Amino acid sequence: MNMSTAKVRQIVVSDKLCKACYLCIWACPWGVLEIKEERNWRGIKKPYAAKIEQCRACRLCELYCPDFAIQVVVDEEEERKILEVEERYERKWFDRLKKRDEIISKGVWWL
């Protein structure tokens, strides 16, 4: 999960797939999602993005949804830039881990 945040354009909850288990609401650490008062055509009160400006695009709601009924839509260009920066830093970190493993495999254990 990234700590950088992309601008969230929309949070889409599918009328066909959502069964109103509300795991997405429970999973959101920022309280973005709330329950709609009116029922949809299936008779359920589905979640909606009440505070979308507080969304950090962590996508925990997507991950916790057992039915793949929710999707966080972000600005693709902005997200691509964030991922490029993260990849640069992760590559350095993985190189350090690889070097550490090489040293340990040679019998040096105090690192």
mmCIF file of C-alpha atoms in Angstrom:
data_model
loop_
_atom_site.group_PDB
_atom_site.id
_atom_site.type_symbol
_atom_site.label_atom_id
_atom_site.label_comp_id
_atom_site.label_asym_id
_atom_site.label_seq_id
_atom_site.Cartn_x
_atom_site.Cartn_y
_atom_site.Cartn_z
ATOM 1 C CA MET A 1 0.000 0.000 0.000
ATOM 2 C CA ASN A 2 1.454 3.314 -0.910
ATOM 3 C CA MET A 3 1.811 6.221 1.473
ATOM 4 C CA SER A 4 1.565 8.742 -1.356
ATOM 5 C CA THR A 5 -1.913 9.621 -2.419
ATOM 6 C CA ALA A 6 -3.304 10.035 -5.888
ATOM 7 C CA LYS A 7 -6.281 12.300 -6.504
ATOM 8 C CA VAL A 8 -9.432 10.213 -6.256
ATOM 9 C CA ARG A 9 -11.949 11.050 -8.952
ATOM 10 C CA GLN A 10 -14.710 8.665 -7.957
ATOM 11 C CA ILE A 11 -15.557 5.620 -5.841
ATOM 12 C CA VAL A 12 -17.874 3.285 -7.726
ATOM 13 C CA VAL A 13 -20.022 0.714 -5.910
ATOM 14 C CA SER A 14 -21.732 -1.767 -8.234
ATOM 15 C CA ASP A 15 -25.499 -2.143 -7.874
ATOM 16 C CA LYS A 16 -25.278 -5.668 -9.254
ATOM 17 C CA LEU A 17 -22.386 -6.964 -7.130
ATOM 18 C CA CYS A 18 -22.745 -5.206 -3.760
ATOM 19 C CA LYS A 19 -24.537 -7.303 -1.127
ATOM 20 C CA ALA A 20 -24.345 -4.619 1.590
ATOM 21 C CA CYS A 21 -21.946 -6.460 3.896
ATOM 22 C CA TYR A 22 -20.338 -3.059 4.674
ATOM 23 C CA LEU A 23 -16.820 -4.485 4.981
ATOM 24 C CA CYS A 24 -15.657 -1.575 2.832
ATOM 25 C CA ILE A 25 -17.015 0.905 5.375
ATOM 26 C CA TRP A 26 -15.343 -0.980 8.202
ATOM 27 C CA ALA A 27 -12.018 -1.148 6.300
ATOM 28 C CA CYS A 28 -11.754 2.566 5.489
ATOM 29 C CA PRO A 29 -9.504 4.278 8.062
ATOM 30 C CA TRP A 30 -10.687 7.746 6.967
ATOM 31 C CA GLY A 31 -14.440 7.225 7.157
ATOM 32 C CA VAL A 32 -14.999 8.054 3.497
ATOM 33 C CA LEU A 33 -17.851 5.597 2.935
ATOM 34 C CA GLU A 34 -21.307 5.726 4.499
ATOM 35 C CA ILE A 35 -24.579 3.842 4.015
ATOM 36 C CA LYS A 36 -27.168 5.348 1.656
ATOM 37 C CA GLU A 37 -30.579 5.921 3.197
ATOM 38 C CA GLU A 38 -32.549 4.815 0.150
ATOM 39 C CA ARG A 39 -32.576 1.225 -1.056
ATOM 40 C CA ASN A 40 -31.529 0.274 -4.579
ATOM 41 C CA TRP A 41 -33.497 -1.937 -6.993
ATOM 42 C CA ARG A 42 -32.295 -5.045 -5.107
ATOM 43 C CA GLY A 43 -33.581 -3.698 -1.811
ATOM 44 C CA ILE A 44 -30.207 -3.026 -0.210
ATOM 45 C CA LYS A 45 -28.740 0.138 1.238
ATOM 46 C CA LYS A 46 -25.380 0.205 -0.469
ATOM 47 C CA PRO A 47 -22.340 2.252 0.566
ATOM 48 C CA TYR A 48 -21.411 5.506 -1.137
ATOM 49 C CA ALA A 49 -18.522 7.987 -0.926
ATOM 50 C CA ALA A 50 -19.875 10.611 1.465
ATOM 51 C CA LYS A 51 -16.478 12.245 2.095
ATOM 52 C CA ILE A 52 -14.535 11.585 -1.111
ATOM 53 C CA GLU A 53 -12.214 14.537 -0.447
ATOM 54 C CA GLN A 54 -10.807 12.586 2.534
ATOM 55 C CA CYS A 55 -10.012 9.485 0.439
ATOM 56 C CA ARG A 56 -6.289 8.652 0.286
ATOM 57 C CA ALA A 57 -6.616 6.010 -2.474
ATOM 58 C CA CYS A 58 -5.302 3.286 -0.167
ATOM 59 C CA ARG A 59 -7.833 0.918 -1.742
ATOM 60 C CA LEU A 60 -8.525 -0.960 1.481
ATOM 61 C CA CYS A 61 -12.216 -0.851 0.600
ATOM 62 C CA GLU A 62 -11.439 -2.670 -2.660
ATOM 63 C CA LEU A 63 -9.268 -5.236 -0.906
ATOM 64 C CA TYR A 64 -11.826 -6.067 1.782
ATOM 65 C CA CYS A 65 -14.810 -6.343 -0.578
ATOM 66 C CA PRO A 66 -15.469 -10.084 -1.031
ATOM 67 C CA ASP A 67 -17.538 -9.480 -4.172
ATOM 68 C CA PHE A 68 -15.265 -7.026 -6.044
ATOM 69 C CA ALA A 69 -18.144 -4.558 -5.973
ATOM 70 C CA ILE A 70 -16.150 -1.396 -5.253
ATOM 71 C CA GLN A 71 -13.600 0.449 -7.350
ATOM 72 C CA VAL A 72 -11.532 3.524 -6.513
ATOM 73 C CA VAL A 73 -11.009 5.617 -9.660
ATOM 74 C CA VAL A 74 -7.933 7.850 -9.525
ATOM 75 C CA ASP A 75 -6.205 10.254 -11.880
ATOM 76 C CA GLU A 76 -4.082 7.822 -13.926
ATOM 77 C CA GLU A 77 -1.307 10.268 -14.815
ATOM 78 C CA GLU A 78 -0.842 11.317 -11.203
ATOM 79 C CA GLU A 79 -0.859 7.701 -10.004
ATOM 80 C CA ARG A 80 1.734 6.731 -12.621
ATOM 81 C CA LYS A 81 4.081 9.461 -11.349
ATOM 82 C CA ILE A 82 3.648 8.300 -7.748
ATOM 83 C CA LEU A 83 4.359 4.681 -8.687
ATOM 84 C CA GLU A 84 7.501 5.682 -10.603
ATOM 85 C CA VAL A 85 8.880 7.482 -7.545
ATOM 86 C CA GLU A 86 8.026 4.555 -5.265
ATOM 87 C CA GLU A 87 9.648 2.094 -7.652
ATOM 88 C CA ARG A 88 12.889 4.111 -7.624
ATOM 89 C CA TYR A 89 13.096 3.913 -3.834
ATOM 90 C CA GLU A 90 11.987 0.280 -3.640
ATOM 91 C CA ARG A 91 14.690 -0.756 -6.120
ATOM 92 C CA LYS A 92 17.384 0.706 -3.825
ATOM 93 C CA TRP A 93 15.873 -1.094 -0.854
ATOM 94 C CA PHE A 94 15.773 -4.455 -2.661
ATOM 95 C CA ASP A 95 19.387 -3.972 -3.791
ATOM 96 C CA ARG A 96 20.380 -3.508 -0.144
ATOM 97 C CA LEU A 97 18.512 -6.670 0.849
ATOM 98 C CA LYS A 98 20.210 -8.617 -1.936
ATOM 99 C CA LYS A 99 23.644 -7.391 -0.791
ATOM 100 C CA ARG A 100 22.833 -8.311 2.812
ATOM 101 C CA ASP A 101 21.813 -11.826 1.734
ATOM 102 C CA GLU A 102 25.092 -12.211 -0.184
ATOM 103 C CA ILE A 103 27.093 -11.244 2.898
ATOM 104 C CA ILE A 104 25.096 -13.537 5.186
ATOM 105 C CA SER A 105 25.489 -16.463 2.768
ATOM 106 C CA LYS A 106 29.285 -16.089 3.146
ATOM 107 C CA GLY A 107 29.063 -16.688 6.889
ATOM 108 C CA VAL A 108 28.935 -13.164 8.301
ATOM 109 C CA TRP A 109 25.971 -13.101 10.702
ATOM 110 C CA TRP A 110 26.330 -9.874 12.701
ATOM 111 C CA LEU A 111 24.882 -7.478 10.121
#
